[in-house]
CSV table of C-alpha atoms and ligand atoms in Angstrom, one decimal:
chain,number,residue,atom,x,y,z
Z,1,UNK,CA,232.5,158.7,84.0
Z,2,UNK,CA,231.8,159.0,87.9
Z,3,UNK,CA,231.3,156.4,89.5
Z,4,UNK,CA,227.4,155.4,90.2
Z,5,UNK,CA,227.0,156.5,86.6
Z,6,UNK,CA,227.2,153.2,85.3
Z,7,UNK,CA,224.1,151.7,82.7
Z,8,UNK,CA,222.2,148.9,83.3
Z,9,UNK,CA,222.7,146.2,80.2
Z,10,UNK,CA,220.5,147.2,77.4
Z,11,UNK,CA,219.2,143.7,76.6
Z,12,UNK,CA,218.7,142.9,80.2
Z,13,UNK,CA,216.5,145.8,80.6
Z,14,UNK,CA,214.8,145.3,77.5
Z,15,UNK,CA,214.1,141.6,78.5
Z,16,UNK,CA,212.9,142.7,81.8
Z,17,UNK,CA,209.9,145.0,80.0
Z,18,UNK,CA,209.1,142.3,78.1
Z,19,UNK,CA,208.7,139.5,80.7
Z,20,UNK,CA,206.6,142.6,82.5
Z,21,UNK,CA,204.3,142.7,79.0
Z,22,UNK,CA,203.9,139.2,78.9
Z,23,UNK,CA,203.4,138.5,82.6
Z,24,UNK,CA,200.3,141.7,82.1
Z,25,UNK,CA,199.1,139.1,79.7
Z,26,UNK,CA,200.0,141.4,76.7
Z,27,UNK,CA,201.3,138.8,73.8
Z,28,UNK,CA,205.0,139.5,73.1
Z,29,UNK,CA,207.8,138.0,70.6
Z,30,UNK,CA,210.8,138.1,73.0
Z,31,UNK,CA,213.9,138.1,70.3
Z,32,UNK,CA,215.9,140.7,72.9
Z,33,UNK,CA,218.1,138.3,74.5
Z,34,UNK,CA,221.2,135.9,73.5
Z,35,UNK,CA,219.7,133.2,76.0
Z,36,UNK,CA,220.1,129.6,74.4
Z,37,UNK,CA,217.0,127.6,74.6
Z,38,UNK,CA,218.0,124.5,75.7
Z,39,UNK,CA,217.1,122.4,78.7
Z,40,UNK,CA,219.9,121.1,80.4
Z,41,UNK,CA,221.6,117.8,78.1
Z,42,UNK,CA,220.8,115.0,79.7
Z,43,UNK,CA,224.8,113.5,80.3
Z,44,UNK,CA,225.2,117.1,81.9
Z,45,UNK,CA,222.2,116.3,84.3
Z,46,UNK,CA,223.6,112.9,85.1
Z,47,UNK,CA,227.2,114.7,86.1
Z,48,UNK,CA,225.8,117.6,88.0
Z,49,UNK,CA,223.8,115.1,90.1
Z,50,UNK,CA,227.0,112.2,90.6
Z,51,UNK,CA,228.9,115.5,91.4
Z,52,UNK,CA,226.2,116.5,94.2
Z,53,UNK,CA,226.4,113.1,95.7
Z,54,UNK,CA,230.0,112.9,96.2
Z,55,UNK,CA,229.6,116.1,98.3
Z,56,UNK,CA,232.1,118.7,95.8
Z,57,UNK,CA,230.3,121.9,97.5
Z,58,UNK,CA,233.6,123.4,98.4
Z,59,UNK,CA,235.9,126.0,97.4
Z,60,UNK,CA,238.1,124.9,94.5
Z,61,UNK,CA,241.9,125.7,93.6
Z,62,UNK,CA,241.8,129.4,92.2
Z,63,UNK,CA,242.6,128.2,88.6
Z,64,UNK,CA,240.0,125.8,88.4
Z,65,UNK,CA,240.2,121.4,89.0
Z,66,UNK,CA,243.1,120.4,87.1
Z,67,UNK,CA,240.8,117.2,85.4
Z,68,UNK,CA,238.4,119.9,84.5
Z,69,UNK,CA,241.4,122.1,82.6
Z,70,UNK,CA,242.6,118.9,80.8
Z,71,UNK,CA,238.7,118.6,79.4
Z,72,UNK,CA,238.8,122.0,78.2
Z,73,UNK,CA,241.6,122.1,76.4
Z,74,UNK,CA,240.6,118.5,74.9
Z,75,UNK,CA,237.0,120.3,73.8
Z,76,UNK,CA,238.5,122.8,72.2
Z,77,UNK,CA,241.5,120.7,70.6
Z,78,UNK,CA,244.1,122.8,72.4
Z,79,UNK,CA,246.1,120.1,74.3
Z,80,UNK,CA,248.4,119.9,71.2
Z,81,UNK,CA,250.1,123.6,71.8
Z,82,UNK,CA,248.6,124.4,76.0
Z,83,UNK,CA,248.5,122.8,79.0
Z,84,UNK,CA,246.5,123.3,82.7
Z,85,UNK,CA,248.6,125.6,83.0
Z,86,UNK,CA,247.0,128.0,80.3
Z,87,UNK,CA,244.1,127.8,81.9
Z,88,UNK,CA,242.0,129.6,84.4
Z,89,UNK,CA,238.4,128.9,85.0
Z,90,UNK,CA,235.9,131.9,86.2
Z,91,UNK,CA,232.0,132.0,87.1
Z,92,UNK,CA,231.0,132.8,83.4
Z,93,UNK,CA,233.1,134.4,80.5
Z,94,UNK,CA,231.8,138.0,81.6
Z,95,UNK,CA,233.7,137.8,85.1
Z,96,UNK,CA,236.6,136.0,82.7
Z,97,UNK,CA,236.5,139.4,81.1
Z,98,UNK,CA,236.4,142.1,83.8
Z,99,UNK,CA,238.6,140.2,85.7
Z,100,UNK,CA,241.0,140.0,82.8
Z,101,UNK,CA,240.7,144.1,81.8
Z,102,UNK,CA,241.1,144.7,85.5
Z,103,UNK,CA,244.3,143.1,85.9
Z,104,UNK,CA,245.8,144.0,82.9
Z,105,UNK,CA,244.9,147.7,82.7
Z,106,UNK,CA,245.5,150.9,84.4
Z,107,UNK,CA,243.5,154.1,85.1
Z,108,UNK,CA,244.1,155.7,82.3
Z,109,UNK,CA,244.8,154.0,80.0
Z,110,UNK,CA,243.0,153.5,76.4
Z,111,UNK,CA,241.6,150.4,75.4
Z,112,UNK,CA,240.4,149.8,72.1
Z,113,UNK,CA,237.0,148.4,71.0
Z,114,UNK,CA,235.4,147.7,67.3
Z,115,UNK,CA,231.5,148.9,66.5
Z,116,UNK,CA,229.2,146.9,66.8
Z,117,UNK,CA,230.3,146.0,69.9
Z,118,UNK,CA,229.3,143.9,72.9
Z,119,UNK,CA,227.5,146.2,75.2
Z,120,UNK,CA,229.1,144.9,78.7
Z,121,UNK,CA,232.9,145.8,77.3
Z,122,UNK,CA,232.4,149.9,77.5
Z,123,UNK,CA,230.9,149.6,80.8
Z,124,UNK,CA,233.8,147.3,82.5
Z,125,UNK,CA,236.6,149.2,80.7
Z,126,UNK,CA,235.6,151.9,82.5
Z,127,UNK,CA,234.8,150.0,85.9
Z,128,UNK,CA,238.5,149.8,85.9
Z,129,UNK,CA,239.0,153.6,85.3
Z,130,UNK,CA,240.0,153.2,81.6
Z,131,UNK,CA,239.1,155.5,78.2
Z,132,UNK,CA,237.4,153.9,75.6
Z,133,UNK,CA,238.4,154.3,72.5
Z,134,UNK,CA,235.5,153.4,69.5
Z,135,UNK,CA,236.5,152.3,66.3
Z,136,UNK,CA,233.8,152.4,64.3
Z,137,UNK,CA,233.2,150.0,61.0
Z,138,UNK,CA,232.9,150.0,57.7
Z,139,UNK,CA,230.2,150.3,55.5
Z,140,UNK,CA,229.5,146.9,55.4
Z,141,UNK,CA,229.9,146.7,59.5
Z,142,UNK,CA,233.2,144.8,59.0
Z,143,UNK,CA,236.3,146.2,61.2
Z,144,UNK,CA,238.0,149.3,59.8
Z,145,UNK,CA,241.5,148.2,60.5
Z,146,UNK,CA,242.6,151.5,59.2
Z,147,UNK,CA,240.8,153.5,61.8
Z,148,UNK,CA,242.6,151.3,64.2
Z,149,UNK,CA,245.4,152.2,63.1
Z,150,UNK,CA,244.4,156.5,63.5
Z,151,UNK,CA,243.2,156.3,66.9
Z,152,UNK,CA,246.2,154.1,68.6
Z,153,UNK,CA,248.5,156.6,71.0
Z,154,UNK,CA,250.9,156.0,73.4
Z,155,UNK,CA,248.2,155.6,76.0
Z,156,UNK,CA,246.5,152.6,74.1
Z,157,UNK,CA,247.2,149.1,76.5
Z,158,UNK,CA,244.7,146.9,75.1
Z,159,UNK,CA,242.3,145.6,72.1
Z,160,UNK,CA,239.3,143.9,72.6
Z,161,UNK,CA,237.7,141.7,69.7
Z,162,UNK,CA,234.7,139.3,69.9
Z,163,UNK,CA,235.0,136.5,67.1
Z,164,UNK,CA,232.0,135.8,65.8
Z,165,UNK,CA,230.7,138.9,66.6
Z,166,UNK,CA,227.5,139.7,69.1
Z,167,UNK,CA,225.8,141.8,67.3
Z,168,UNK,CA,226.4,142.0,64.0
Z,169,UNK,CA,227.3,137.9,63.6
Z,170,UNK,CA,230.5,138.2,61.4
Z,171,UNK,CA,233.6,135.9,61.5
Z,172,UNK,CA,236.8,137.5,61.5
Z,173,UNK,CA,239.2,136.8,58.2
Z,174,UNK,CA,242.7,135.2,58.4
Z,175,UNK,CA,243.9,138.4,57.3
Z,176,UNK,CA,242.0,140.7,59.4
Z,177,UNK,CA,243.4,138.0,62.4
Z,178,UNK,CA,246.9,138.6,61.5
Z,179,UNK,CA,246.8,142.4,60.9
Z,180,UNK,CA,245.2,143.0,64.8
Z,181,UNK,CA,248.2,140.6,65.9
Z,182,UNK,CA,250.9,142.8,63.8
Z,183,UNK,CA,249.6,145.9,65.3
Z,184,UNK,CA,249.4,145.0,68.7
Z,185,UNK,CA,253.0,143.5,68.5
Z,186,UNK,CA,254.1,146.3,67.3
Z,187,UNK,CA,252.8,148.6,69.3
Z,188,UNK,CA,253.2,146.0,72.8
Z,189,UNK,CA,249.6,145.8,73.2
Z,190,UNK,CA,246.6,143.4,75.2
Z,191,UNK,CA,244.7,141.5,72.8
Z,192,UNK,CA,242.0,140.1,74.5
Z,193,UNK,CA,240.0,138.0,71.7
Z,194,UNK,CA,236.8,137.1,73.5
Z,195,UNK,CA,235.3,133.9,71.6
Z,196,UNK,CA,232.6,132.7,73.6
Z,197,UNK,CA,230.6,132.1,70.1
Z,198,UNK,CA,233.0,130.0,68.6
Z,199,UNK,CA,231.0,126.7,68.2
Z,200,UNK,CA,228.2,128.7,66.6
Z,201,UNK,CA,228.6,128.8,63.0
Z,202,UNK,CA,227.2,128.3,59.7
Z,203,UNK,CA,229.3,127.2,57.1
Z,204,UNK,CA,232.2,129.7,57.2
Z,205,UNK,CA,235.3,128.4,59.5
Z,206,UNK,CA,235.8,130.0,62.7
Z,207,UNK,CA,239.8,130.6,63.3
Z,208,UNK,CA,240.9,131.3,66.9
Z,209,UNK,CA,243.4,133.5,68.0
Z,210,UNK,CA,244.7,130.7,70.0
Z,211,UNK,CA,246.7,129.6,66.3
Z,212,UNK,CA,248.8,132.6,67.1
Z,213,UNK,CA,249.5,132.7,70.3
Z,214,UNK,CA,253.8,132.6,70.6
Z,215,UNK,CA,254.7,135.8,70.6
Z,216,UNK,CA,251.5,138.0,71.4
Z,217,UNK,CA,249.9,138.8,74.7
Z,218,UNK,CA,246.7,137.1,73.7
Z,219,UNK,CA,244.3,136.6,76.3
Z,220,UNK,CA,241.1,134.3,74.8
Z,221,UNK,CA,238.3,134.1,76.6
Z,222,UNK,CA,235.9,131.4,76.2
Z,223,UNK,CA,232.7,129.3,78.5
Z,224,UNK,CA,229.9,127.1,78.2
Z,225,UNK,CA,227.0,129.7,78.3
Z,226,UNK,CA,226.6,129.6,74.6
Z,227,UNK,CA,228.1,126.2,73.4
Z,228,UNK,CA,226.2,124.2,75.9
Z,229,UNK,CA,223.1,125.7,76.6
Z,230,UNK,CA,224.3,126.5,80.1
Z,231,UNK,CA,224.1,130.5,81.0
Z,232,UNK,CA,222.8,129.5,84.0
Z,233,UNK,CA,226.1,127.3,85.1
Z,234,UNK,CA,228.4,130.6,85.5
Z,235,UNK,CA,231.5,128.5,83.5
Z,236,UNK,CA,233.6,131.2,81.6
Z,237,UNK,CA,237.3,130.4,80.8
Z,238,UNK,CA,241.0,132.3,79.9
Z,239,UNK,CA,243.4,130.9,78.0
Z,240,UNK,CA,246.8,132.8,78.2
Z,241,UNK,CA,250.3,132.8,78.5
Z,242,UNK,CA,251.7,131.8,82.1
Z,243,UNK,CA,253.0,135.2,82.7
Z,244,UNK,CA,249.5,136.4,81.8
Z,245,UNK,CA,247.5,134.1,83.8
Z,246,UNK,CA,250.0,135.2,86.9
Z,247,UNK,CA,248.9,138.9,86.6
Z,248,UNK,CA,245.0,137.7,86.2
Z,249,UNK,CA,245.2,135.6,89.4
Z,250,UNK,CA,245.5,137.9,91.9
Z,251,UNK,CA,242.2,139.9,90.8
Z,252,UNK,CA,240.6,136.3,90.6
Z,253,UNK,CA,241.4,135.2,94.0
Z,254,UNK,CA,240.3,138.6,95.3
Z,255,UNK,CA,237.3,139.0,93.4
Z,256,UNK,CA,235.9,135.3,92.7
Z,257,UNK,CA,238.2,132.9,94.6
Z,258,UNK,CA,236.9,129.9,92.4
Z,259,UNK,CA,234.2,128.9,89.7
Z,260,UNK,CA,231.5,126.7,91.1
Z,261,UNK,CA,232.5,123.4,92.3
Z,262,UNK,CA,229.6,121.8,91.5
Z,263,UNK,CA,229.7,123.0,87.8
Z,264,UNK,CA,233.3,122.1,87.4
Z,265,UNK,CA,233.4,118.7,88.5
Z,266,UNK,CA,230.6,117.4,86.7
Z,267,UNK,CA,231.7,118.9,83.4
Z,268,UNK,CA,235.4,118.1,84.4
Z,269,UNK,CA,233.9,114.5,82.9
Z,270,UNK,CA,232.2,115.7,80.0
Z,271,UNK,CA,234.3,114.3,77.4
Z,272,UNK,CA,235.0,115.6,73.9
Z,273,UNK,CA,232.3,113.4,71.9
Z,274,UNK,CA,229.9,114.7,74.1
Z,275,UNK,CA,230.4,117.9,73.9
Z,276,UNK,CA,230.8,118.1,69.5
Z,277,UNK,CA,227.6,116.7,69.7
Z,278,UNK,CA,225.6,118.7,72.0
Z,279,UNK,CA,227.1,121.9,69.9
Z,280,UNK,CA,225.8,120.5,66.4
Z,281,UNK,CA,222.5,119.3,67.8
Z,282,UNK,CA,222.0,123.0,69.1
Z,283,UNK,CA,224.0,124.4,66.2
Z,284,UNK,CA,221.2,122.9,63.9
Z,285,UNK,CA,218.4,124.3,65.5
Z,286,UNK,CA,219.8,127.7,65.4
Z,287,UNK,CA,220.6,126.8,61.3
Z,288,UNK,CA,216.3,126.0,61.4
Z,289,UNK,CA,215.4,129.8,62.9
Z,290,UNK,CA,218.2,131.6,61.0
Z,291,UNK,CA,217.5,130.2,57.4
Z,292,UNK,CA,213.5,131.1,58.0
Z,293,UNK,CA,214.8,134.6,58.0
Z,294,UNK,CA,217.3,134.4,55.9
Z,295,UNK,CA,214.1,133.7,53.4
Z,296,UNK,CA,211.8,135.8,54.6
Z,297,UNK,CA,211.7,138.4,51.4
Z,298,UNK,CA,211.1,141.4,54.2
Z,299,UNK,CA,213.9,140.6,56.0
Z,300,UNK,CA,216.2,139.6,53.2
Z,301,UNK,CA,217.3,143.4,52.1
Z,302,UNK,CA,217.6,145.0,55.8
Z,303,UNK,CA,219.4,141.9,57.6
Z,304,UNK,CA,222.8,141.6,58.0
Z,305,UNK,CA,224.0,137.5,57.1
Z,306,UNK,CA,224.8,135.9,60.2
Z,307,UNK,CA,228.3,133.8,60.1
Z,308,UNK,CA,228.3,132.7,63.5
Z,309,UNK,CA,226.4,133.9,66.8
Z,310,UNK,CA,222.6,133.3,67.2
Z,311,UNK,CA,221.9,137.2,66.6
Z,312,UNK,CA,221.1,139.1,63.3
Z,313,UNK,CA,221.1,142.8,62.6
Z,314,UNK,CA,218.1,144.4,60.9
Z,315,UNK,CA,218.7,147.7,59.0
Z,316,UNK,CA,215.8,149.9,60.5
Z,317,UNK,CA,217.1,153.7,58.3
Z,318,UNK,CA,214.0,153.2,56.1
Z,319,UNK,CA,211.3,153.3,58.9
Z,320,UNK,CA,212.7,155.1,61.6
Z,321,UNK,CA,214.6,158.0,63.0
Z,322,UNK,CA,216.8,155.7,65.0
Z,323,UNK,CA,217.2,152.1,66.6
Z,324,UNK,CA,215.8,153.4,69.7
Z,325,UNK,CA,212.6,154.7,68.3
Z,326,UNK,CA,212.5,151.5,66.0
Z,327,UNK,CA,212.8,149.3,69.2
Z,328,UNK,CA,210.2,151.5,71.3
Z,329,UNK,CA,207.7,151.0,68.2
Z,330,UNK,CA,208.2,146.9,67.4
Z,331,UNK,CA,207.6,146.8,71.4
Z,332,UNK,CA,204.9,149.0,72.1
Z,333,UNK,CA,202.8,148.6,68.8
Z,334,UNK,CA,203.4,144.8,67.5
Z,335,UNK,CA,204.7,143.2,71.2
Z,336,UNK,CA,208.2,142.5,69.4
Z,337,UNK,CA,211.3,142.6,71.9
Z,338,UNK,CA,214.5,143.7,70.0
Z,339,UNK,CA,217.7,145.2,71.2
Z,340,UNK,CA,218.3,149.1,69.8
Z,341,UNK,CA,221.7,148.8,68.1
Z,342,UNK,CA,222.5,152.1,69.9
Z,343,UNK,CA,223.4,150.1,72.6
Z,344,UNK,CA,226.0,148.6,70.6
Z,345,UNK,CA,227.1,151.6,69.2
Z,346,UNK,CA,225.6,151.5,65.9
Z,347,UNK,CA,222.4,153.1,65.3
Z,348,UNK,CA,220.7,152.5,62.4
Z,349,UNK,CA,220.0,148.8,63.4
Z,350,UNK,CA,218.2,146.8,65.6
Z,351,UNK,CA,219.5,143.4,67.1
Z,352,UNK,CA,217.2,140.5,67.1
Z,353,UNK,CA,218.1,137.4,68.7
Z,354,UNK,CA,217.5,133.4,67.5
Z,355,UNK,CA,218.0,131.9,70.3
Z,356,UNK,CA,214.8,131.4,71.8
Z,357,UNK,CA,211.9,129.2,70.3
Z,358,UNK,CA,211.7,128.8,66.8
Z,359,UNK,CA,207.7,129.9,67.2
Z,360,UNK,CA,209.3,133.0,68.1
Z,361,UNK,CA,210.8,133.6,65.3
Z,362,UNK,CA,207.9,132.3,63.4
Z,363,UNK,CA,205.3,135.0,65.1
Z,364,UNK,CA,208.3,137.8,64.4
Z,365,UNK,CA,208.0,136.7,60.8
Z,366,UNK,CA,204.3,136.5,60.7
Z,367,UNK,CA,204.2,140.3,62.2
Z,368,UNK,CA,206.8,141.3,59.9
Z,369,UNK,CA,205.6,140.4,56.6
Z,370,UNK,CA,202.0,141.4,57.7
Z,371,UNK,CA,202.9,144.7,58.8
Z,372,UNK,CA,205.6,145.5,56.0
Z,373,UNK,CA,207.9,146.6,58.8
Z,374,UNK,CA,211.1,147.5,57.6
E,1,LIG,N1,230.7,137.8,75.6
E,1,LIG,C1,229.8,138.1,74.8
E,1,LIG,C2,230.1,138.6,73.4
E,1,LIG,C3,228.4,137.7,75.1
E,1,LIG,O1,227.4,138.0,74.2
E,1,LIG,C4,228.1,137.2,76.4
E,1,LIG,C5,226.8,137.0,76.8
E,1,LIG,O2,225.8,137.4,76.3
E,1,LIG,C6,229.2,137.0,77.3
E,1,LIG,C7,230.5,137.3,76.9
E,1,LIG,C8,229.0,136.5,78.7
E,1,LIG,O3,229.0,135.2,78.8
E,1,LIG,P1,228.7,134.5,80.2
E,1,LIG,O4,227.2,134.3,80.3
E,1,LIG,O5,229.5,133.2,80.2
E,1,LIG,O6,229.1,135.4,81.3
């Protein structure tokens, strides 16, 4: 790719038309983007206020406030096996994961990602002049760990999984955990396990790649975007080995310097009760819009079960040609804002998001069974 050729983000774009649609005063169900609907918690208000009082508007230490580290690995019950040291704090987990490809990968060199995959990874592997390699899944859109194995080559630095999955919603297995960790020890490669889902689930356990850390080059990116309602805050997160987090750094400082001050130092005092309960308070609501479609009998043969995330795919082969005509058709002729799954590499799908308002997802259901859409 040359550079200038890069795409915009599918779902951005896609909730940009919409916004435009509705702000023409046309009536649309906006289910395109993974935006959390939450107003900020009211403990979080209270700390981002004390933390504008006591003047904190200045550059932070590169890694992030040390009091602010120690609450992150308490949140996510790491302090047992990491310390500060693990930890380096970013604005958002998107800039946690160029910043991390771009230190740890060279021009050149192949990094591997699974379909469905998050849109924004294809792009910034090849920001930093690397070759893409798609692994595409199985039938059932779980990972084809024996593809992996076909397209690996001496050229292959990296693997990039994102557990539970944006699009498709799917946990990862114990065993598919420890076969990607075999394979990349093996073969001396980058894991970077980006887990900025995992407080959103439904049942089924989440298992971090952080449990098997020792002797892998596991970079695990995580933020407060999702779990807190908080895109807004720019608070993304790596947790790595020292000798990882020393090659990151350099890119950091040069590219970001610091998080927000203001962000860290109120939630450096957002203890660990606070936080679990935010997370199931929000992780009920999403249970609310997900079982509605998990009922919905129109729905029911064409989605694919959620696990985790707040997005579900919808199986549009019946219909349509492709996702992209599916997604031009719920938006033009029934105001319905979806993302085509092209965009994530798999085609015969549509993402819908539950994010949002749960009337959303009431309206998309009302449309859905009225119109016999899928
Ligand atoms: N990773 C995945 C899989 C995401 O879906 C998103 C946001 O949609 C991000 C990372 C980015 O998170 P942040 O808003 O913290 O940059």
């Amino acid at each position: 790719m040359t550079k200038g050729n890069f795409k915009n983000s599918a779902s951005i774009e896609i909730n940009k038309k919409a916004l435009e649609l509705k702000a023409q005063g046309k009536k649309v169900v906006n289910l395109s983007i993974g935006q959390p609907r939450f107003f900020l918690d009211e403990e979080i208000k209270k700390l981002l206020n004390e933390a504008i009082e006591t003047n904190n508007n200045f550059y932070t230490v590169s890694a992030g406030i040390s009091d602010f580290r120690k609450q992150i690995l308490k949140w996510h019950k790491w302090e047992v096996k990491f310390s500060v040291d693990n930890l380096l704090v970013t604005p958002g987990a998107k800039n946690a994961i160029f910043t991390s490809i771009k230190a740890l990968i060279n021009p050149g060199d192949e990094v591997i990602v699974f379909a469905p995959y998050w849109i924004s990874y294809i792009e910034m592997i090849e920001l930093c002049g690397g070759i893409v390699k798609v692994v595409q899944p199985k039938e059932n859109l779980n990972l084809n760990l024996n593809l992996l194995k076909e397209v690996l080559t001496s050229r292959t630095k990296a693997i990039i999984v994102n557990n539970p999955n944006n699009p498709s919603g799917k946990l990862l297995s114990l065993d598919e955990i420890k076969e990607i960790l075999n394979i990349a020890n093996e073969k001396n490669l980058f894991i970077i396990a980006d887990e900025i889902y995992s407080t959103i689930t439904f049942g089924k356990s989440f298992i971090s790649f952080s449990d098997f850390m020792e002797n892998n080059n596991v970079v695990i990116i995580n933020g407060v975007s999702k779990s807190l309602s908080c895109t807004g805050l720019r608070i993304g997160y790596i947790l790595a080995s020292k000798e990882i987090l020393r090659k990151i750094m350099p890119v950091h400082q040069h590219i970001s310097t610091c998080a927000g001050s203001l962000e860290q130092y109120a939630l450096s005092k957002l203890d660990e009760t606070r936080y679990e309960k935010i997370v199931e308070e929000y992780n009920f609501e999403y249970s609310k819009a997900r079982s509605l479609l998990l009922n919905c009998e129109k729905i029911k043969g064409v989605g694919i079960i959620p696990e985790g995330a707040f997005y579900m795919l919808l199986n549009i082969k019946k219909k349509y040609k492709n996702s992209t005509q599916a997604s031009e058709d719920l938006l033009l002729n029934y105001g319905i804002a979806t993302v085509p799954g092209i965009a994530y590499g798999i085609d015969d799908y549509i993402r819908i998001s539950f994010a949002g308002d749960i009337s959303e997802i009431e309206g998309f259901i009302e449309i859905v069974e009225e119109n016999n859409l899928f």
